[in-house]
XYZ file of C-alpha atoms in Angstrom:
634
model
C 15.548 69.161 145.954
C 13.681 66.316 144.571
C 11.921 67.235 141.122
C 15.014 67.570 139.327
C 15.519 63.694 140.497
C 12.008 63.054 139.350
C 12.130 64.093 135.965
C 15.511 62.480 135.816
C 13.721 59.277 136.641
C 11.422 59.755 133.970
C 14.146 60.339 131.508
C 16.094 57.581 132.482
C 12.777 54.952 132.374
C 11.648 55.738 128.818
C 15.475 55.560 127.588
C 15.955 51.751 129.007
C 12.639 50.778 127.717
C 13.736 51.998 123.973
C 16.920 49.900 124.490
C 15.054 46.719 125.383
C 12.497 47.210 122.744
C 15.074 48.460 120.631
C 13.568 51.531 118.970
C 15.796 54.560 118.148
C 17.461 56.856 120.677
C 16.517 60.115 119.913
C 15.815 63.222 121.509
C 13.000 64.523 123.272
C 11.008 66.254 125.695
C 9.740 65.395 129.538
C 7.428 68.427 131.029
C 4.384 69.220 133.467
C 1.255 68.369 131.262
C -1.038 71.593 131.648
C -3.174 69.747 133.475
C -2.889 67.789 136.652
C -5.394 64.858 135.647
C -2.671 63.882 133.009
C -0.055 63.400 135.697
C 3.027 64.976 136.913
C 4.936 64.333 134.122
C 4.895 63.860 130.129
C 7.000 62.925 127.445
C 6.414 63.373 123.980
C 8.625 60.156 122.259
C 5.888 58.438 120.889
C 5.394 61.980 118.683
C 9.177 62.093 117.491
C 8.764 57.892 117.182
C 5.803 58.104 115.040
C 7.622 59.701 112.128
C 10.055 56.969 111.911
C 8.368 53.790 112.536
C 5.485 54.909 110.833
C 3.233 53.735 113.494
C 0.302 55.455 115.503
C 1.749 57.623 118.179
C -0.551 56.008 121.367
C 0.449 52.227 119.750
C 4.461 53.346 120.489
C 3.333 55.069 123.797
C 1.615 52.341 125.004
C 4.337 49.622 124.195
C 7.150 51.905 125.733
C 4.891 52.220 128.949
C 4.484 48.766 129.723
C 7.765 48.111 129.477
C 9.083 50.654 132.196
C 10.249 48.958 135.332
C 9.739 50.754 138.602
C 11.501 50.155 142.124
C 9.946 50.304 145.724
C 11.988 53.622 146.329
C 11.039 55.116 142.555
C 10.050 58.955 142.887
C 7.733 57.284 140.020
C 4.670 56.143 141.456
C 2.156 55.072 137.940
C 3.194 55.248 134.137
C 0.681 56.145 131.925
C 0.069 56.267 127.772
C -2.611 58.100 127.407
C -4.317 59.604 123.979
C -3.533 60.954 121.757
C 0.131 59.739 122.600
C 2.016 60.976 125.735
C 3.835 58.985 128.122
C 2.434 60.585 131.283
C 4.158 59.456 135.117
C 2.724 60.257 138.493
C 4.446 61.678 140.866
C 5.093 59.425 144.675
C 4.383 62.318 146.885
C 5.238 60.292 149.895
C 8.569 58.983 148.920
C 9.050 62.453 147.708
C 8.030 63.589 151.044
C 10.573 61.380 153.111
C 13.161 62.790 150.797
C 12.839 66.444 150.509
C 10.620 66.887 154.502
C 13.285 66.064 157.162
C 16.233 67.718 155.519
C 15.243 71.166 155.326
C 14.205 72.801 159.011
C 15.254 76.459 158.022
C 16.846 78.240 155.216
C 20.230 77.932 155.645
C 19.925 73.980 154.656
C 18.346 74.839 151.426
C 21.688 74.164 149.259
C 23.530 76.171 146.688
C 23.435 74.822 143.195
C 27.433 74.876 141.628
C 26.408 75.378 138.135
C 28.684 78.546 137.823
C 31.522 75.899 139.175
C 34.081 78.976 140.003
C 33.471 81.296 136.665
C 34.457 84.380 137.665
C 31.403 86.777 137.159
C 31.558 90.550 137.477
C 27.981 92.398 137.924
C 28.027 96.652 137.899
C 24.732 97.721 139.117
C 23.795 101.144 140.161
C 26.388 103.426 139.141
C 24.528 106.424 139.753
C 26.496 109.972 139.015
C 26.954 111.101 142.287
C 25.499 114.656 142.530
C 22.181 113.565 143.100
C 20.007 111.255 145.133
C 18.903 107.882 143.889
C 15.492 108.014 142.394
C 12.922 105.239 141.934
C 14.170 104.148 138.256
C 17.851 103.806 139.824
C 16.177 101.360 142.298
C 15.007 99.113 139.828
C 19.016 98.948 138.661
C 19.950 98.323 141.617
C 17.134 95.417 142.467
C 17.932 93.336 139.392
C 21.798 94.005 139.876
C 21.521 92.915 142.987
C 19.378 90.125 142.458
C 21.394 88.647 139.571
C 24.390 88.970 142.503
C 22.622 86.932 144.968
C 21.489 84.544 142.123
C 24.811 84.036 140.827
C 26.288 83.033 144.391
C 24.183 81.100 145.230
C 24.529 78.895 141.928
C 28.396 78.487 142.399
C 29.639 81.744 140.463
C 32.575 83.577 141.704
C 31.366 86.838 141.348
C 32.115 90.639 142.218
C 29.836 93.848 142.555
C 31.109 96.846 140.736
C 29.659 100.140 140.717
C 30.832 102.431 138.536
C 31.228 105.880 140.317
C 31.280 108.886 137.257
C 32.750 111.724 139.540
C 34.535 113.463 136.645
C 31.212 113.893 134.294
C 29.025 116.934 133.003
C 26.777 116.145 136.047
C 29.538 116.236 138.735
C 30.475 119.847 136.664
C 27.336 121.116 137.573
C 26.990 120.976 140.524
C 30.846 122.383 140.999
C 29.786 125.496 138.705
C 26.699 125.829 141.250
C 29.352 126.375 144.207
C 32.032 128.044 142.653
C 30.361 130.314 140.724
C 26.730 130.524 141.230
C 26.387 131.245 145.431
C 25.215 127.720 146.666
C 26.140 127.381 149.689
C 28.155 124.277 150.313
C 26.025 122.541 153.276
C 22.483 121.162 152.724
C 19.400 122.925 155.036
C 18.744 120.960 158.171
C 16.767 118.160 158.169
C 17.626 117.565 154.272
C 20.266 115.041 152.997
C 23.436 116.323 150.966
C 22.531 114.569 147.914
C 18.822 115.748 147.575
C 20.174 119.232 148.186
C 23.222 118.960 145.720
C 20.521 116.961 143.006
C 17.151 118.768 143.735
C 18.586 122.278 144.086
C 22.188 122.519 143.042
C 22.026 120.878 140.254
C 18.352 121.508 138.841
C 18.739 125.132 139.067
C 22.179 125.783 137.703
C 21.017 123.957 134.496
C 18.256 126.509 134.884
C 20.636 129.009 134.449
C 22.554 127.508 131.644
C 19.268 128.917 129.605
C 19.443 132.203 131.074
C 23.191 132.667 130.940
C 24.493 131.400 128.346
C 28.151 132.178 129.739
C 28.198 129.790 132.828
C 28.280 127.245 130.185
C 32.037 128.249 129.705
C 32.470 128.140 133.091
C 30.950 124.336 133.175
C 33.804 123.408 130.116
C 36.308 125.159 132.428
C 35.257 123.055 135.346
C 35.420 119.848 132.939
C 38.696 120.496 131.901
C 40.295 121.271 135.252
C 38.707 117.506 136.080
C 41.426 116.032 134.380
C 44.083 117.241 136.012
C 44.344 115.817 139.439
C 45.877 118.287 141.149
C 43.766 121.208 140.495
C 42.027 122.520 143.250
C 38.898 121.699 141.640
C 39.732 118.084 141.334
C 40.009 118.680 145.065
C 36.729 120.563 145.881
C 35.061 117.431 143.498
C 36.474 114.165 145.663
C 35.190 116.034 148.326
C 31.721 116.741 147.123
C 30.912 113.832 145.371
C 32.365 111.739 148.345
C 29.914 112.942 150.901
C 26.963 112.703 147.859
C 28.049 108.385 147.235
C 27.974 108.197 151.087
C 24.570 109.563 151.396
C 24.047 107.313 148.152
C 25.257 104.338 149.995
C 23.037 104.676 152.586
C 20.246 104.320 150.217
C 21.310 101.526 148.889
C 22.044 99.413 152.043
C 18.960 100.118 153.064
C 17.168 98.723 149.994
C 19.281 95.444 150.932
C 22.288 95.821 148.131
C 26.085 95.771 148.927
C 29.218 95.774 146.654
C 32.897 94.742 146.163
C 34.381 97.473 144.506
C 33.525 101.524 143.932
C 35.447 101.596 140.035
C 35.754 105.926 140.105
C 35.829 107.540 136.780
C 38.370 110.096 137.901
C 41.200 107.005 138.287
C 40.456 105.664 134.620
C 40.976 108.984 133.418
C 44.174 110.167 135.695
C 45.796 106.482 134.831
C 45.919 107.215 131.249
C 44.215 103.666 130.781
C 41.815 105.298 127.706
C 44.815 107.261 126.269
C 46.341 103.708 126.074
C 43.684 101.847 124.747
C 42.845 105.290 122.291
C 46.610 104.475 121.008
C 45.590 100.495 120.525
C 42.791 101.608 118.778
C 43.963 103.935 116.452
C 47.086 101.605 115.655
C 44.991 98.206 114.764
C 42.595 100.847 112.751
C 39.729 100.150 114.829
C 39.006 103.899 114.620
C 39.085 106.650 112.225
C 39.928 109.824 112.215
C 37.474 112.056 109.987
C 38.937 114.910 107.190
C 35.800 116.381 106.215
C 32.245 116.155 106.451
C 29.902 117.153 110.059
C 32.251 115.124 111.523
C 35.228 116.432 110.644
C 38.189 116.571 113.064
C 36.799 113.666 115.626
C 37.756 110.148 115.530
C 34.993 107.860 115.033
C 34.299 103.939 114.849
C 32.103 101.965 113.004
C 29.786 99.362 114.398
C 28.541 95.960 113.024
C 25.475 95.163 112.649
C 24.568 98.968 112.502
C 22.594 100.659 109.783
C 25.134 102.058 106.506
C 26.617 105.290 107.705
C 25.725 104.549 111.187
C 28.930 105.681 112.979
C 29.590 106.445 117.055
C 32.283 109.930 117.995
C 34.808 108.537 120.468
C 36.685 111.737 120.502
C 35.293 115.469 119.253
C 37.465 117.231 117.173
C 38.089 120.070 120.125
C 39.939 116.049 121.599
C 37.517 115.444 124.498
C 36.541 111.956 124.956
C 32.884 111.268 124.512
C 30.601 109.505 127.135
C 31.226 105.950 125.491
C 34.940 106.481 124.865
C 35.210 106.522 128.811
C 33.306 103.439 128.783
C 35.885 101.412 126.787
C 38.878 101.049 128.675
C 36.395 100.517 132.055
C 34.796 97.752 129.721
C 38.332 96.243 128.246
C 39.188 96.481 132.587
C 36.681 94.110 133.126
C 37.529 91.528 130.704
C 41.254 91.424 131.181
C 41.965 92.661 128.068
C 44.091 95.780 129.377
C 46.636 95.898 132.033
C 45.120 96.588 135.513
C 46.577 100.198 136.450
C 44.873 100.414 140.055
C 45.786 99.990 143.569
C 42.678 98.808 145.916
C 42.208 100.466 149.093
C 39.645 99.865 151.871
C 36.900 101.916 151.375
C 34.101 101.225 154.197
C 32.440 98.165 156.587
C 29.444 97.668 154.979
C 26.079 96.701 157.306
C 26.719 92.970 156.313
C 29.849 93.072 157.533
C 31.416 92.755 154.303
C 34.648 95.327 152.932
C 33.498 97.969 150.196
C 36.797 97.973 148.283
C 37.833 100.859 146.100
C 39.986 101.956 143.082
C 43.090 104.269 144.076
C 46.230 105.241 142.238
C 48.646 106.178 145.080
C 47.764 103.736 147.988
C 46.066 100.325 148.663
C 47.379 97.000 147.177
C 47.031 95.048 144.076
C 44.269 92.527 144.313
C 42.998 90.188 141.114
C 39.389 90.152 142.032
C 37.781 92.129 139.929
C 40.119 92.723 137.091
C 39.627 90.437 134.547
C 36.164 88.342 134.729
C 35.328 85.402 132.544
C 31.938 87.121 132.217
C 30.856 90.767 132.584
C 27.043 92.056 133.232
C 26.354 95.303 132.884
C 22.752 96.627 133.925
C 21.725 99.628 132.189
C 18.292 100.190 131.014
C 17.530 99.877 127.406
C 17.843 103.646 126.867
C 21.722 102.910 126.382
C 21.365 99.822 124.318
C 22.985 101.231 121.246
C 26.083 102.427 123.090
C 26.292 98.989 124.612
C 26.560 97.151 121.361
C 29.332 100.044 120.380
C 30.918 99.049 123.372
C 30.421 95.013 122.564
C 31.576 95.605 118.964
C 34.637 97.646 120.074
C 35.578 94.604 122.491
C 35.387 91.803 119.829
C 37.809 93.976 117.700
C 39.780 94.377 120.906
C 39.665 90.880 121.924
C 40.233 89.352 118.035
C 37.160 86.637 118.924
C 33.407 87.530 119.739
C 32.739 88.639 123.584
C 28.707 87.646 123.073
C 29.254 85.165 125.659
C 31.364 87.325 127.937
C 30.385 90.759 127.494
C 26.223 91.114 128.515
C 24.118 93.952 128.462
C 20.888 93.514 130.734
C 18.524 95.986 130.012
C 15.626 97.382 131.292
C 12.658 100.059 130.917
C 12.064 102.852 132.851
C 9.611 103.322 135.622
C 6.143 105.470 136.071
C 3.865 105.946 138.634
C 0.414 105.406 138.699
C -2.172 108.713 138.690
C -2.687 108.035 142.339
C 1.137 107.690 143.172
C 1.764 110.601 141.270
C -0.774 112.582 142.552
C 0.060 111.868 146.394
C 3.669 112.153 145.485
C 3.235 115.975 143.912
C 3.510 115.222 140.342
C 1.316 116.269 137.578
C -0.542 113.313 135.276
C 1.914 114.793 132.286
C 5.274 114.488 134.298
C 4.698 111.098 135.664
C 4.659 109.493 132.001
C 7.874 111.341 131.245
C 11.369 110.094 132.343
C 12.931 110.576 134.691
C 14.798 113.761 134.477
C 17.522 114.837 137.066
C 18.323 117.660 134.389
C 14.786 118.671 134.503
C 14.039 118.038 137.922
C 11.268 115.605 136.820
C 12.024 112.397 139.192
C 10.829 110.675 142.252
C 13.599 110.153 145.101
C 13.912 106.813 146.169
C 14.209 107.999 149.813
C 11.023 109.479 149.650
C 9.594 106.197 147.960
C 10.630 104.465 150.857
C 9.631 106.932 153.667
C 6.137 107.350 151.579
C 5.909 103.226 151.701
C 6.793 102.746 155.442
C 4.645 105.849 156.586
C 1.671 103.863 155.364
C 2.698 100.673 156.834
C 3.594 102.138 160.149
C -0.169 103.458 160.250
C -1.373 100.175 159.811
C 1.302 98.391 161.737
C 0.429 100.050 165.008
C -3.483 99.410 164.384
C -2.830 95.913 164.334
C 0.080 95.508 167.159
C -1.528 98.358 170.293
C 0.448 96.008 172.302
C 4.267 96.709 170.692
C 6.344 99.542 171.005
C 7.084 102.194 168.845
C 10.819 100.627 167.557
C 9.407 97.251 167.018
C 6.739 98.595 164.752
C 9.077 100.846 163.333
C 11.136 97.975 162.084
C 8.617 96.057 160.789
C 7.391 98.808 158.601
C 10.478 99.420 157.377
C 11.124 95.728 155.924
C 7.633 95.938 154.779
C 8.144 99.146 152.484
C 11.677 97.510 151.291
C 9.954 94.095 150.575
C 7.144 96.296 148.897
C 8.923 98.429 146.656
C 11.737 95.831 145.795
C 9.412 93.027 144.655
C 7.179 95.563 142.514
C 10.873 96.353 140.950
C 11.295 92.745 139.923
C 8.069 91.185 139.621
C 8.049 92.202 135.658
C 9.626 91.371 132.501
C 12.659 93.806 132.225
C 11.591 95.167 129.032
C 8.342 95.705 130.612
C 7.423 99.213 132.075
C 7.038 99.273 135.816
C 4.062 101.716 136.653
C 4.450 102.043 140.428
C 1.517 102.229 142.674
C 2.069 102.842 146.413
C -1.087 101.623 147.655
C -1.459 98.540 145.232
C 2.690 97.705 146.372
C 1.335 97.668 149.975
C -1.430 94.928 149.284
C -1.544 91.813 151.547
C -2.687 89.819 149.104
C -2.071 89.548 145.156
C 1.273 89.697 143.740
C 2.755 91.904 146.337
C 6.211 91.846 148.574
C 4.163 92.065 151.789
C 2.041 89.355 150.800
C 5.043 87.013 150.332
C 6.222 88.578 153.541
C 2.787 88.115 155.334
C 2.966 84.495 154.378
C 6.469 84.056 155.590
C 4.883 84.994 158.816
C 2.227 82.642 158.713
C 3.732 79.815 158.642
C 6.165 81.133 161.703
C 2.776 81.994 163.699
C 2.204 78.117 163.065
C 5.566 76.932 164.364
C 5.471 79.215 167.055
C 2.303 77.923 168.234
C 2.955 74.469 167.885
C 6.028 74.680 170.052
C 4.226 76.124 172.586
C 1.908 73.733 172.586
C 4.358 70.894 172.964
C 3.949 69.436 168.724
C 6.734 67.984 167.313
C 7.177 68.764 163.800
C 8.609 64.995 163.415
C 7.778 61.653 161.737
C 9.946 58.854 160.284
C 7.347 58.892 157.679
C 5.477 60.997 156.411
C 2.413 60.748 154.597
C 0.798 63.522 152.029
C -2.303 62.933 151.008
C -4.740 66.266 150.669
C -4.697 67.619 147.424
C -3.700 71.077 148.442
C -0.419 69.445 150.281
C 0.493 68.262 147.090
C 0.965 71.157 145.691
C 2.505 72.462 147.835
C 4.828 69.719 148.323
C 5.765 69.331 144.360
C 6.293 73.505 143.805
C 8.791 73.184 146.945
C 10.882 70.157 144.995
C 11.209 72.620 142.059
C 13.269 74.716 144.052
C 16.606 74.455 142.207
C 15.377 74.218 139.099
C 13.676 77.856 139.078
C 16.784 79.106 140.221
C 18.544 77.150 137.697
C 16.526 78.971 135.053
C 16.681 82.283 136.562
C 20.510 81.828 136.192
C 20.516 81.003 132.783
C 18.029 83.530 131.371
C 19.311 86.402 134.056
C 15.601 87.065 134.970
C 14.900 87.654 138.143
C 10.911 87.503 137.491
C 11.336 83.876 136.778
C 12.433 83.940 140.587
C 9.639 86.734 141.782
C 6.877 84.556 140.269
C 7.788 81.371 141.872
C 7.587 83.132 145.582
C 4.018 84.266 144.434
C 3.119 80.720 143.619
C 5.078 78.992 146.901
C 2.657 81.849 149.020
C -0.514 81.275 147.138
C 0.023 77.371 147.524
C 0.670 77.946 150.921
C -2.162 80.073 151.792
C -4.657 77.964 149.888
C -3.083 74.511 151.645
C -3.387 76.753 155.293
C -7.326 77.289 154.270
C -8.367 74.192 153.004
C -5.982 71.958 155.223
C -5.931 71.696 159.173
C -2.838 71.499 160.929
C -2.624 72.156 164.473
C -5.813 71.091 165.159
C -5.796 68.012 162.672
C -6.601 64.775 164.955
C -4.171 62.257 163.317
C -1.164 63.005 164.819
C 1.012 61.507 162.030
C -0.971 63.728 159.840
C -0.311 67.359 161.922
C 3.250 65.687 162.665
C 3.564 65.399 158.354
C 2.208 68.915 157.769
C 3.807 70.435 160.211
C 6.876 69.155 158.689
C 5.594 70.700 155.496
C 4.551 74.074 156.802
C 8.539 73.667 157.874
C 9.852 72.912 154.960
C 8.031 75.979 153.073
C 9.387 78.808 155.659
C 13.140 77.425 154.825
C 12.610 77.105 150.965
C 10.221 80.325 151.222
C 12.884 82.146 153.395
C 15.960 81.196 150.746
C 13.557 82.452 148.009
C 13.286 85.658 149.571
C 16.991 85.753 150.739
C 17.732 85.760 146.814
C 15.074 88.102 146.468
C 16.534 90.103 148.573
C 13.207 90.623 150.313
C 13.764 91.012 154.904
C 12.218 88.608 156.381
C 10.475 89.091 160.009
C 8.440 86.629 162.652
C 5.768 88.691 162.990
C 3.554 91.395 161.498
């Protein structure tokens, strides 16, 4: 893209003109003025100047301006100094236009940006206990997870999807004590899907009857314990169970538009001894301690910087079971490199993109290096767990002997609501749908049901507009309009900003909506489409912008790579979100105020043609990254 060489320009020009006028090089700052009568472009050395040659800041501005030298070809078309003090530069739309205009005809010629150069990355996302079904605070997991994937790629990272599959946990035992010894019977009802059966009945009720009888909570510590060996039978009845629950899982996922690398299972840490060996490390560098007296007495415990005095996590009670966290160490210490890799990787399923879902094993597969050991490890987890992640990042650095800041990175997140309407049409009370979400409690929102909720509505509408289409082409389109719905009201916010979901607002065609960017997308297809059949060539050696409204267009297209660049470097995928609002709104307000097919100039419908071009590739990327579908028509 072309900004990026723009501002570079800039840059360059105001740093030759201090050499031949021979003022100090010092730092400073070239930006978008905030408003567009100042330019394109401003830079604030005359400010940082002042200071030190004790002379007025628009004096210095102007002598700096009037010495910058500009070629024909210069993305720089007017230099500026301008009260009280700012260098401001104008942008050459129409150089900028030959540039950026003929090279990009669809999305696939919108090019990566290697700022990752080949660091390996590893991203866990999801990682969802598997006796239940996905609910709508899950999705938001897995939408920035798998955002920060697609972001990552596409900026020259080498990097690996992990999802963390707990199938040895106090859920998992559950749901076992629900079969064994509680009369579920093992197969869902017709017509319902094994993990809303295993997580909305199963699973809620038996922790219904933990309050009534007392005892079955023996039989749940019985359960736990026969998890660790792996071959009890129950170990056996557990793989199979939670295998058919992370299929069903799967399926939810895929559909949302995520894929992995690797399924990392709990049960293989464990049954590998890898925490036993780490436990050993930790105890012998005195990274834990082990606690005579006190509430705590009997468990081994570790203290964390940058915790308040007495602060203190339990990695192991003192009846020697290994606490949540404590699992989460070795997994952690996996990633990193900083243990020995105990697994063998097997094959676990084709994924729809065609792509290999790889899995941990301990008996078959092969060794493979690519996801053991990452120069960088994300871990998305919403802020409810922030504490245990800087136990975790604190254990590491002791671990490692150096600080893991850099390498180690918790992205957090808040939780999700609905809105009184949502919860209302979804069956909840105004109460439950501030609460969290509760699988315990039964107080959640599946994310199938999100999704079936979303594309009912659409298909209602869908069919209104498009009599003409059949019944699996509208079915289709609804679909990718309830993903692109739900997954851009997932990302469109700060992450430590609470999402309160609104199915009808999600749905919108205009505002800051999925389908909106989608409806766009379509737009500007409709155009294309038409202008083929009417014979119009999106093609000019030259061409020429002159309308306001294509110049805006025009410049927020350029910026391309750099709004990816920063959504890289601050991990936000809003930064990315917000930019496809403001590509669509540009768009739209250039398609009102603009004519195209029926502009009479022909170099002029030739140049915006090639515009309205340009935007479906750079539109299409952004929503590729987005993870948003795209489709032709809607």
């Amino acid at each position: 893209m072309s900004f990026r060489e723009f501002k570079e320009q800039a840059k360059s020009a105001v740093e030759e003109a201090l050499k031949r006028l021979n003022y100090p090089m010092v730092e400073f700052n070239i930006s978008e003025p905030p408003e567009e009568g100042f330019g394109d472009l401003a830079a604030n050395i005359a400010f940082i100047l002042a200071k030190q040659l004790k002379r007025p800041p628009l004096e210095l501005a102007q002598k700096i301006a009037s010495e910058i030298e500009l070629s024909r070809d210069s993305l720089i078309e007017s230099v500026t100094a301008d009260p009280p003090g700012y260098i401001n530069f104008k942008l050459n739309y129409n150089i900028l236009a030959e540039k950026l205009l003929p090279n990009l005809r669809s999305s696939d010629q919108v090019k990566p940006i290697n700022i990752g150069k080949g660091v390996k990355v590893t991203v866990e996302h999801t990682s969802v206990n598997p006796n239940k079904a996905l609910h709508i605070g899950h999705l938001r997991n897995v939408a920035i997870g798998d955002v920060i994937y697609r972001l990552l790629k596409h900026s020259g990272y080498d990097v690996k999807v992990l999802n963390y599959i707990d199938d040895s946990g106090a859920q998992v035992a559950d749901v076992i004590v629900g079969f064994l010894f509680c009369n579920f019977q093992p197969e869902a009802p017709p017509g319902e899907k094994f993990d809303h059966y295993c997580g909305d009945t199963v699973y809620v009720k038996v922790n219904e009857m933990y309050e009534q009888n007392p005892a079955l909570i023996e039989k749940q510590k019985q359960v736990m314990r026969e998890l660790e060996d792996p071959s009890s039978e129950v170990t056996h009845l557990a793989k199979k169970i939670t295998t058919r629950i992370l299929g069903e899982q799967l399926k939810t996922c895929w559909r949302f538009g995520a894929r992995y690398d690797c399924l990392n299972f709990e049960s293989h840490i464990i049954h590998s001894k890898l925490w036993e060996k780490v436990f050993e490390e930790l105890k012998r560098r005195g990274i834990v301690k082990f606690v005579e007296e006190g509430r705590l007495k009997g468990c081994w415990i570790v203290e964390v910087e940058g915790e308040e005095e007495g602060e203190e996590k339990v990695l192991v009670r003192a009846d020697g079971t290994a606490t949540y966290v404590a699992k989460d160490i070795p997994y952690a210490a996996w990633k990193l490199g900083l243990v020995e890799d105990p697994f063998l990787y097997v094959e676990y399923v084709k994924q729809p993109d065609g792509t290999t879902l790889w899995a941990t094993d301990l008996d078959r597969g092969c060794k493979k290096t690519d996801f053991y050991g990452a120069d960088k490890s994300i871990v998305v987890i919403d802020v409810r767990q922030s504490r245990l992640q800087r136990i975790i990042k604190s254990i590491l650095k002791q671990i490692a002997g150096q600080s893991v800041e850099e390498r180690y990175v918790h992205l957090g997140y808040a939780v999700v609501s609905l809105s009184p309407q949502t919860a209302k049409e979804m069956g909840f009370t105004e109460e439950e749908r501030l609460l969290h979400m509760s699988g315990r409690k039964g107080i959640y929102l599946n994310a199938d049901d999100v999704l079936d909720a979303l594309k009912k509505k659409a298909l209602e509408e869908t069919i209104k507009r498009n009599p003409e289409e059949s019944v699996e082409w509208c079915e289709r389109v609804s679909e990718s309009i309830a993903v692109a719905a739900l997954r851009f009201d997932l990302l469109k916010q700060d992450l430590d900003k609470i999402v309160v979901f609104d199915l009808n607002k999600a749905l919108r065609l205009e505002g800051d909506t999925g389908p909106y960017i989608l409806y766009s997308y379509v737009r500007a297809s409709r155009i294309l489409e038409k202008a083929a059949a009417e014979g119009i060539k999106p093609q000019t050696p030259k061409p020429t912008i002159t309308q306001q409204s294509e110049k805006r267009l025009l410049k927020e297209l350029s910026k391309f790579d750099l709004v990816v660049e920063e959504a890289v470097k601050t991990l936000s995928p809003k930064t990315l979100a917000r930019y496809a609002i403001q590509l669509a709104t540009l768009f739209n307000n250039f398609y009102e105020s603009t004519p195209v097919l029926s502009c009479p100039d022909e170099e002029a419908r030739a140049s915006r043609l090639m515009l309205v071009t340009t935007f479906k590739a750079v539109l299409g990327k952004t929503m590729e990254l987005l993870g948003l579908p795209t489709v032709e028509r809607m």
